Amino acid sequence: MADINSLIEDLKQPENSPLLYGILRGLEKESLRVDTGGGIAKTRHPKELGSALTHSQITTDFSESLLEFITPPSHQVGSVIENLMATHQFTHGALNGEHLWPASMPCLLDKDEDIPVALYGNSNVGRMKTIYRQGLGHRYGRKMQTISGIHYNFSLPSPFWAYLHGREKTSLDLQQFRTERYFDLIRNFRRYYWILLYLFGASPAVCGCFVEGKDHNLDKWDQKGETFYRPYATSLRMGDLGYQSDAQSSLLVDYNDLGSYLRTLCRAINTPYKDYTDLGVQNGAGDYQQLNASLLQIENEFYSAIRPKRTARTGETALTALFYRGVEYIEVRCVDLNPYEPLGISRNQMLFLDTFLLYCLLEPSPQTFEKEFRAIQENQKRTVYEGRDPNLKLIANGSEKPLRQWGQQLLESMHPVAELLDISCGNQGYMAALESQCALIENPELTPSAKILQAMKDNNQSFFEHVMSLAQSHSKYFKTVGIDESSYKRLQDMAEDSLLEQAKIEVKDKLSFEDYLQDYYAQYDFCARA
């Protein structure tokens, strides 16, 4: 692989600099609907928002109350922001006094069984989506599934790949090359994503109701135990209170190449797990409790900070799409909602993510084996709980290095990449976005996680009180900044069309659900060839 600096200099040349202009990025943003008292909304998904099954931009995640907004991919960061803004404005018009919870860690929660699982209608695909979520609830608890976040989808343009493919003179065909290089990106991302937890982590505290009955290592914020926290925590969402599990801790996923990755996850989908076997796929009344009794019901159940992705066709599994057509884009899944941003993320964050991801691609990326895999897990844990501790050290190449020193070095090494992106994309502010993150390494009190704890202290507030005040403020903001007529009409038409599309799917269903499920899982027969 060529030296990164030499490659960057070549890409800066006038004949090559436009190659990166066509970067595509998109957002998937989750937010809980909460009632006026700050409890999780018990109402159904608003009909004015359309069908959660078939709407391409407004759907639900685990819970009926957990909204998910999906922006179409765009070459322009501004277009992504504008689309997300319109979706928020449209949605607030349908909330009838409810608010969107602006933090990753959830609002006031009662018992697990009081958290409503998302419903998608009577079709086979709709039933499968709901049963999958019921299975998640049995396996990990429903409270854990109410945690929200931002997913950042990123892909590089075809002309860039064609240039790189020719430059490296590989024997792989173009798609094989692209897939291999995306896995290079993924391995480097995993080595360095602790810095995203430090910079963007915004969940240093949780409501007491979230940890009630759980073993945890958090401190009480107040005498009543309404809030728990860690003084130097960054992103509790990414710790063992969040999307982690004892069952999955044994899953050593291989990111060295596509075949190894597919085999690892296929094996988990086809391997029974005792606790889930004991639960049973169906209960005594014959109702489904989960899709299967394996370690994973489907590949989406594997909780990872990043995923290789390929747009799946109707009824196709995500892994099947990857097997037959290779990697199309990557999905970053470790970004907390920024509660101080009405949209949950800022333009500067997106520009930094572009820089970070391109750096991960261009930087040499050796293969990862178990020792480094475990070091990556340990670095994640340390950064989650102690990330702002000035004495914190992380594991780097078998020895320990101060997080602050490593962070400074890492951001410094990204400067040529940010400069390249500003040249290629018309000075959109990549270097300025990088410099703004450098300030957070120097001054941990500027990080979102530190700001949250400081604001709670200054205002003598619990975590719930502070975030609820932000939720109310954001609601007023979106109602004040009205949606333009064309955007409103577009989203209204999409909602109506999605309801009609769901009805068509339900009418067309002919297979029994059992046969549908059998056909779905038969797709994984490619595993033997992966």
XYZ file of C-alpha atoms in Angstrom:
530
model
C 0.000 0.000 0.000
C 1.312 3.435 -0.939
C 2.498 5.927 1.652
C -0.479 7.990 2.841
C 1.288 11.326 2.339
C 2.284 10.464 -1.227
C -1.285 9.404 -2.001
C -2.719 12.591 -0.508
C -0.329 14.739 -2.529
C -1.380 12.938 -5.714
C -5.063 13.415 -4.832
C -4.496 17.148 -4.345
C -3.409 17.539 -7.973
C -5.935 19.524 -10.053
C -6.741 16.539 -12.261
C -7.485 14.348 -9.218
C -8.908 16.682 -6.585
C -12.534 16.395 -7.863
C -12.439 12.628 -7.201
C -13.606 13.094 -3.605
C -16.319 15.640 -4.333
C -18.954 12.940 -4.635
C -18.697 11.540 -1.097
C -22.140 10.333 -0.049
C -23.299 10.570 3.526
C -26.596 10.141 5.280
C -27.978 10.024 8.813
C -30.227 7.715 10.780
C -31.314 9.549 13.915
C -33.277 7.946 16.748
C -35.347 9.841 19.331
C -37.841 8.707 21.932
C -41.257 10.296 22.011
C -42.032 11.417 25.567
C -45.236 12.706 27.163
C -45.619 16.059 28.893
C -44.342 14.583 32.158
C -41.198 13.174 30.563
C -42.266 9.539 30.560
C -42.029 7.339 27.483
C -45.070 7.944 25.268
C -47.621 5.113 25.346
C -49.403 6.366 22.220
C -49.216 4.607 18.862
C -46.922 5.835 16.113
C -48.773 8.939 14.800
C -50.772 8.114 11.679
C -49.878 11.528 10.269
C -46.291 10.257 9.977
C -47.332 7.360 7.775
C -46.420 3.684 7.985
C -43.357 2.768 10.019
C -43.076 -0.333 7.816
C -42.848 1.354 4.428
C -41.928 5.032 4.945
C -38.377 5.551 3.720
C -37.588 8.524 5.967
C -39.739 8.251 9.120
C -39.957 4.917 10.886
C -39.545 3.364 14.336
C -36.746 1.351 15.892
C -37.277 -1.003 18.851
C -40.243 0.707 20.436
C -43.450 2.162 19.058
C -42.246 5.299 20.849
C -38.724 5.282 19.384
C -38.759 7.329 16.186
C -36.057 6.942 13.569
C -35.434 9.598 10.915
C -33.500 8.561 7.799
C -32.056 11.120 5.418
C -31.491 10.242 1.756
C -27.765 10.057 0.955
C -26.357 13.323 -0.350
C -23.114 14.740 -1.726
C -23.744 17.892 0.311
C -23.594 18.023 4.117
C -25.973 20.979 3.990
C -28.603 18.930 2.142
C -28.462 16.221 4.824
C -28.976 18.845 7.537
C -31.847 20.481 5.623
C -33.596 17.150 5.098
C -33.271 16.204 8.763
C -34.531 19.645 9.749
C -37.664 19.316 7.599
C -38.381 15.862 9.019
C -38.159 17.216 12.569
C -40.432 20.140 11.754
C -43.003 17.883 10.091
C -42.899 15.402 12.962
C -43.374 18.028 15.654
C -46.589 19.012 13.944
C -47.923 15.502 14.593
C -46.790 15.045 18.205
C -49.838 16.584 19.939
C -47.976 17.934 22.950
C -45.330 15.212 23.099
C -41.610 15.965 22.847
C -38.590 14.285 21.297
C -36.111 13.247 23.969
C -32.775 14.815 22.903
C -30.382 12.543 24.832
C -29.126 9.046 24.067
C -29.893 7.648 27.528
C -33.655 7.443 27.989
C -36.325 9.386 29.811
C -38.415 8.235 32.790
C -39.195 4.534 32.396
C -41.514 2.268 34.334
C -41.435 -1.512 34.162
C -39.945 -3.300 31.170
C -43.341 -4.617 30.081
C -44.730 -1.057 29.948
C -42.361 -0.118 27.115
C -44.348 -0.652 23.893
C -42.691 -2.775 21.200
C -42.920 -1.377 17.657
C -45.828 -2.629 15.541
C -45.671 -2.960 11.770
C -49.017 -4.429 10.750
C -50.214 -7.903 9.797
C -47.967 -8.737 6.844
C -45.308 -11.415 7.187
C -42.507 -8.858 6.958
C -44.291 -6.665 9.522
C -44.809 -9.579 11.918
C -41.167 -10.582 11.565
C -39.987 -7.089 12.481
C -42.173 -7.031 15.596
C -41.231 -10.557 16.721
C -37.553 -9.731 16.262
C -38.020 -6.803 18.655
C -39.934 -8.949 21.125
C -36.958 -11.303 21.043
C -34.600 -8.406 21.767
C -36.756 -7.479 24.730
C -36.573 -11.009 26.151
C -32.831 -11.276 25.541
C -31.574 -7.905 26.722
C -34.492 -6.176 28.411
C -36.684 -3.509 26.871
C -35.083 -0.647 28.784
C -31.766 -1.177 27.036
C -33.542 -0.969 23.681
C -34.788 2.568 24.399
C -31.262 3.966 24.105
C -30.948 6.285 21.092
C -28.115 7.334 18.833
C -26.957 8.645 15.491
C -25.877 6.329 12.673
C -23.648 7.911 10.041
C -23.634 6.303 6.592
C -20.609 7.030 4.417
C -19.383 6.005 0.983
C -16.720 7.207 -1.407
C -17.532 7.979 -5.069
C -16.969 5.564 -7.945
C -14.368 7.785 -9.734
C -12.246 7.769 -6.563
C -12.395 3.970 -6.378
C -11.513 3.641 -10.062
C -8.491 5.921 -9.555
C -7.289 4.055 -6.461
C -7.854 0.686 -8.127
C -5.677 1.693 -11.083
C -3.044 3.300 -8.889
C -2.526 0.198 -6.755
C -2.340 -2.151 -9.770
C -4.196 -4.939 -7.986
C -5.386 -8.194 -9.539
C -8.764 -7.822 -7.787
C -11.725 -6.612 -9.805
C -13.071 -3.191 -8.890
C -15.820 -4.370 -6.518
C -13.557 -6.855 -4.765
C -10.993 -4.079 -4.338
C -13.605 -1.686 -2.979
C -14.818 -4.302 -0.496
C -11.275 -5.068 0.653
C -10.482 -1.402 1.186
C -13.700 -0.777 3.122
C -12.596 -3.541 5.478
C -9.247 -1.738 5.786
C -11.236 1.338 6.822
C -13.280 -0.676 9.324
C -10.206 -2.131 11.041
C -8.613 1.297 11.444
C -11.915 2.735 12.614
C -12.061 0.120 15.352
C -8.491 0.940 16.395
C -9.242 4.633 16.760
C -12.961 5.083 17.445
C -12.283 5.644 21.125
C -11.588 9.218 20.020
C -15.188 9.548 18.795
C -16.417 8.386 22.215
C -14.242 11.054 23.813
C -15.141 13.874 21.420
C -18.835 13.129 20.799
C -19.798 11.145 23.903
C -22.826 12.835 25.487
C -24.120 10.269 27.968
C -22.130 10.614 31.220
C -25.246 10.162 33.381
C -28.511 8.224 33.454
C -31.855 8.355 35.204
C -32.033 6.158 38.289
C -34.958 4.238 36.787
C -32.689 2.962 34.002
C -30.267 1.191 36.346
C -32.867 0.059 38.887
C -32.308 -3.632 39.632
C -29.100 -3.752 37.559
C -25.530 -4.308 38.665
C -23.538 -1.213 37.799
C -20.457 0.744 38.805
C -21.976 4.228 38.705
C -21.982 6.851 41.449
C -25.021 8.607 42.885
C -25.393 12.178 41.692
C -27.917 13.002 44.398
C -29.074 11.561 47.683
C -32.393 10.366 46.227
C -30.656 8.342 43.537
C -32.578 10.068 40.741
C -29.368 10.281 38.692
C -26.296 8.055 38.440
C -23.068 9.027 36.704
C -19.295 8.658 36.503
C -17.226 11.840 36.960
C -15.078 11.242 33.850
C -17.592 9.251 31.774
C -18.101 10.079 28.101
C -20.624 7.668 26.550
C -22.343 5.274 28.956
C -24.463 4.298 25.968
C -21.413 2.500 24.575
C -20.599 0.729 27.852
C -21.991 -2.386 29.478
C -25.181 -0.531 30.411
C -25.794 0.085 26.720
C -25.567 -2.038 23.622
C -23.383 -4.750 25.087
C -24.337 -8.243 26.293
C -22.781 -11.217 28.035
C -23.979 -13.463 25.209
C -22.266 -11.384 22.531
C -19.067 -10.859 24.538
C -17.914 -14.293 23.353
C -18.449 -13.349 19.708
C -15.039 -12.654 18.156
C -15.986 -11.025 14.859
C -13.345 -11.174 12.141
C -12.952 -7.932 10.179
C -9.969 -9.044 8.112
C -11.995 -9.760 4.989
C -15.585 -10.161 3.833
C -15.574 -13.962 3.861
C -14.348 -14.158 7.466
C -16.867 -11.517 8.561
C -19.755 -13.370 6.899
C -18.734 -16.725 8.343
C -18.529 -15.308 11.867
C -22.014 -13.805 11.809
C -23.576 -16.715 9.916
C -22.261 -19.085 12.548
C -23.857 -16.950 15.279
C -27.208 -16.958 13.441
C -27.084 -20.752 13.104
C -25.696 -21.683 16.549
C -28.238 -22.312 19.353
C -27.608 -20.456 22.623
C -28.740 -22.196 25.799
C -30.517 -19.255 27.458
C -32.503 -18.593 24.296
C -33.245 -22.276 23.772
C -34.585 -22.421 27.336
C -36.806 -19.406 26.576
C -38.263 -21.128 23.510
C -39.132 -19.671 20.135
C -42.837 -19.840 21.009
C -44.576 -19.752 24.360
C -47.096 -22.301 25.635
C -49.897 -20.587 23.736
C -48.001 -20.891 20.437
C -47.152 -17.172 20.192
C -43.698 -16.242 18.932
C -41.312 -14.843 21.543
C -38.276 -14.622 19.260
C -37.372 -15.527 15.679
C -34.967 -18.310 16.625
C -32.995 -19.608 19.611
C -29.543 -18.841 18.185
C -26.943 -16.429 19.515
C -28.253 -13.924 16.950
C -31.776 -13.869 15.512
C -30.518 -11.927 12.492
C -27.280 -10.074 11.738
C -28.691 -6.714 12.915
C -28.681 -8.042 16.471
C -24.892 -7.901 16.563
C -24.124 -4.635 18.333
C -21.084 -3.154 16.635
C -19.648 0.348 16.443
C -19.396 0.063 12.655
C -20.893 -2.188 9.958
C -20.110 -2.884 6.306
C -23.332 -2.416 4.337
C -24.923 -3.116 0.977
C -28.448 -1.970 0.112
C -30.591 -5.099 0.383
C -33.344 -5.943 -2.069
C -36.888 -6.659 -0.911
C -36.873 -9.693 1.370
C -33.077 -10.079 1.139
C -30.910 -10.416 4.255
C -28.167 -7.877 4.858
C -25.479 -10.577 4.786
C -26.818 -12.077 1.560
C -26.576 -8.664 -0.105
C -22.961 -8.355 1.066
C -22.073 -11.862 -0.109
C -23.344 -11.385 -3.656
C -22.552 -7.709 -4.285
C -19.859 -6.665 -1.796
C -19.611 -3.591 0.413
C -21.340 -0.449 -0.820
C -20.957 1.844 2.203
C -20.201 1.751 5.900
C -22.442 2.607 8.839
C -20.950 4.263 11.937
C -23.056 3.457 14.996
C -21.184 4.860 18.007
C -22.255 8.528 17.936
C -24.392 9.781 20.826
C -27.180 12.283 20.342
C -25.844 15.733 21.163
C -28.613 17.091 23.421
C -27.500 20.678 22.814
C -28.143 20.370 19.075
C -31.850 20.370 18.111
C -31.071 17.855 15.337
C -28.852 15.740 17.591
C -25.741 16.386 15.486
C -23.955 19.409 14.054
C -22.476 20.172 10.661
C -19.019 20.325 12.246
C -19.429 16.803 13.611
C -20.322 15.511 10.155
C -17.317 17.199 8.563
C -15.073 15.684 11.208
C -16.577 12.227 10.619
C -15.827 12.531 6.891
C -12.221 13.431 7.738
C -11.846 10.646 10.276
C -13.305 7.994 7.968
C -11.195 9.014 4.982
C -8.121 8.950 7.220
C -9.062 5.417 8.338
C -9.218 4.376 4.681
C -5.963 5.986 3.551
C -3.862 5.007 6.575
C -2.230 1.525 6.290
C -4.422 -1.032 8.064
C -2.832 -4.323 9.121
C -5.058 -7.263 9.909
C -6.474 -7.616 13.403
C -6.199 -10.729 15.566
C -7.571 -11.654 18.984
C -5.007 -9.792 21.110
C -5.717 -6.508 19.357
C -9.458 -7.268 19.251
C -9.445 -7.497 23.065
C -7.306 -4.341 23.357
C -9.861 -2.464 21.245
C -12.630 -3.630 23.599
C -10.597 -2.522 26.614
C -9.917 0.917 25.101
C -13.631 1.333 24.492
C -14.427 0.449 28.109
C -11.785 2.776 29.547
C -12.890 5.696 27.369
C -16.580 5.121 28.171
C -16.082 5.272 31.939
C -12.919 7.352 32.420
C -12.378 9.138 29.098
C -11.882 12.627 30.564
C -9.565 11.494 33.364
C -6.327 13.438 32.661
C -4.305 10.391 33.752
C -6.122 7.849 31.572
C -3.975 5.582 29.412
C -5.060 3.379 26.522
C -3.479 0.295 24.979
C -1.469 1.120 21.857
C 0.597 -1.556 20.112
C 0.898 -3.650 23.258
C 1.958 -0.811 25.569
C 0.086 2.023 27.259
C -0.163 5.587 26.003
C -1.963 8.580 27.575
C -5.270 9.227 25.821
C -4.523 12.923 25.558
C -1.141 12.331 23.894
C -2.535 9.742 21.485
C -5.513 11.937 20.691
C -3.298 14.894 19.846
C -1.126 12.736 17.592
C -4.138 11.222 15.858
C -5.796 14.561 15.147
C -2.497 16.025 13.977
C -2.090 13.172 11.493
C -5.544 13.989 10.084
C -4.600 17.525 9.044
C -3.464 16.540 5.516
C -6.755 14.659 5.035
C -8.839 17.651 6.144
C -6.802 19.892 3.834
C -7.385 17.460 0.959
C -11.141 17.452 1.592
C -11.256 21.256 1.646
C -9.467 21.297 -1.723
C -11.676 18.580 -3.206
C -15.008 19.757 -1.818
C -14.720 23.506 -2.206
C -13.519 24.687 1.206
C -16.558 23.517 3.160
C -14.748 23.864 6.478
C -13.076 20.511 7.034
C -9.910 21.990 8.505
C -11.909 24.279 10.794
C -14.011 21.325 11.972
C -10.849 19.360 12.757
C -9.335 22.286 14.670
C -12.497 22.607 16.753
C -12.077 18.986 17.855
C -8.389 19.561 18.683
C -9.559 22.084 21.264
C -11.526 19.330 23.038
C -8.388 17.241 23.485
C -6.662 20.211 25.109
C -9.710 21.120 27.214
C -11.870 18.132 28.280
C -14.364 20.513 29.879
C -15.423 21.510 26.340
C -16.656 17.988 25.503
C -20.420 17.390 25.474
C -20.147 14.902 28.343
C -18.401 17.460 30.557
C -20.850 20.210 29.579
C -23.809 18.056 30.611
C -22.437 17.366 34.082
C -21.405 20.996 34.542
C -24.848 22.266 33.518
C -26.527 19.823 35.905
C -24.278 21.075 38.703
C -24.719 24.774 37.899
C -28.508 24.481 37.714
C -28.835 21.984 40.573
C -30.650 19.586 38.232
C -30.966 15.853 37.868
C -30.149 14.281 34.510
C -33.872 14.022 33.799
C -34.573 17.648 34.706
C -31.745 18.949 32.546
C -32.634 16.906 29.469
C -36.374 17.546 29.865
C -35.695 21.289 29.800
C -33.747 20.814 26.579
C -36.573 18.713 25.074
C -39.062 21.486 25.779
C -36.693 24.095 24.355
C -36.157 22.101 21.153
C -39.933 21.613 20.713
C -40.440 25.373 20.859
C -37.606 25.879 18.392
C -39.039 23.513 15.760
C -42.509 24.993 16.093
C -41.135 28.520 15.794
C -39.060 27.748 12.701
C -41.915 26.623 10.482
C -41.517 24.088 7.700
C -41.701 25.398 4.147
C -44.749 24.457 2.098
C -42.967 22.262 -0.451
C -41.219 20.179 2.228
C -44.466 19.777 4.143
C -46.307 18.625 1.021
C -43.521 16.189 0.130
C -43.529 14.582 3.577
C -47.324 14.537 3.721
C -47.468 12.733 0.371
C -44.801 10.271 1.500
C -46.787 9.498 4.647
C -49.993 8.871 2.714
C -48.240 6.769 0.083
C -46.561 4.662 2.777
C -49.915 3.771 4.323
C -51.201 2.649 0.928
C -48.019 0.630 0.342
C -48.399 -1.190 3.667
C -51.985 -2.074 2.802
C -50.857 -3.485 -0.574
C -48.205 -5.652 1.091
C -50.738 -7.058 3.540
C -53.174 -7.915 0.745
C -50.477 -9.603 -1.376
C -49.259 -11.970 1.373
C -50.041 -15.589 0.491
C -47.458 -17.599 2.452
C -48.021 -18.662 6.029
C -45.701 -16.912 8.479
C -43.911 -20.206 9.189
C -43.154 -20.696 5.471
C -42.101 -17.064 5.135
C -39.657 -17.454 8.021
C -38.286 -20.701 6.583
C -37.687 -19.043 3.205
C -36.015 -16.088 4.897
C -33.536 -18.214 6.839
C -32.877 -20.401 3.766
C -31.005 -17.403 2.339
C -28.184 -18.069 4.793
C -27.243 -21.210 2.849
C -24.553 -19.064 1.203
C -22.647 -19.285 4.508
C -20.999 -22.540 3.435
C -19.550 -20.709 0.418
C -18.470 -17.522 2.211
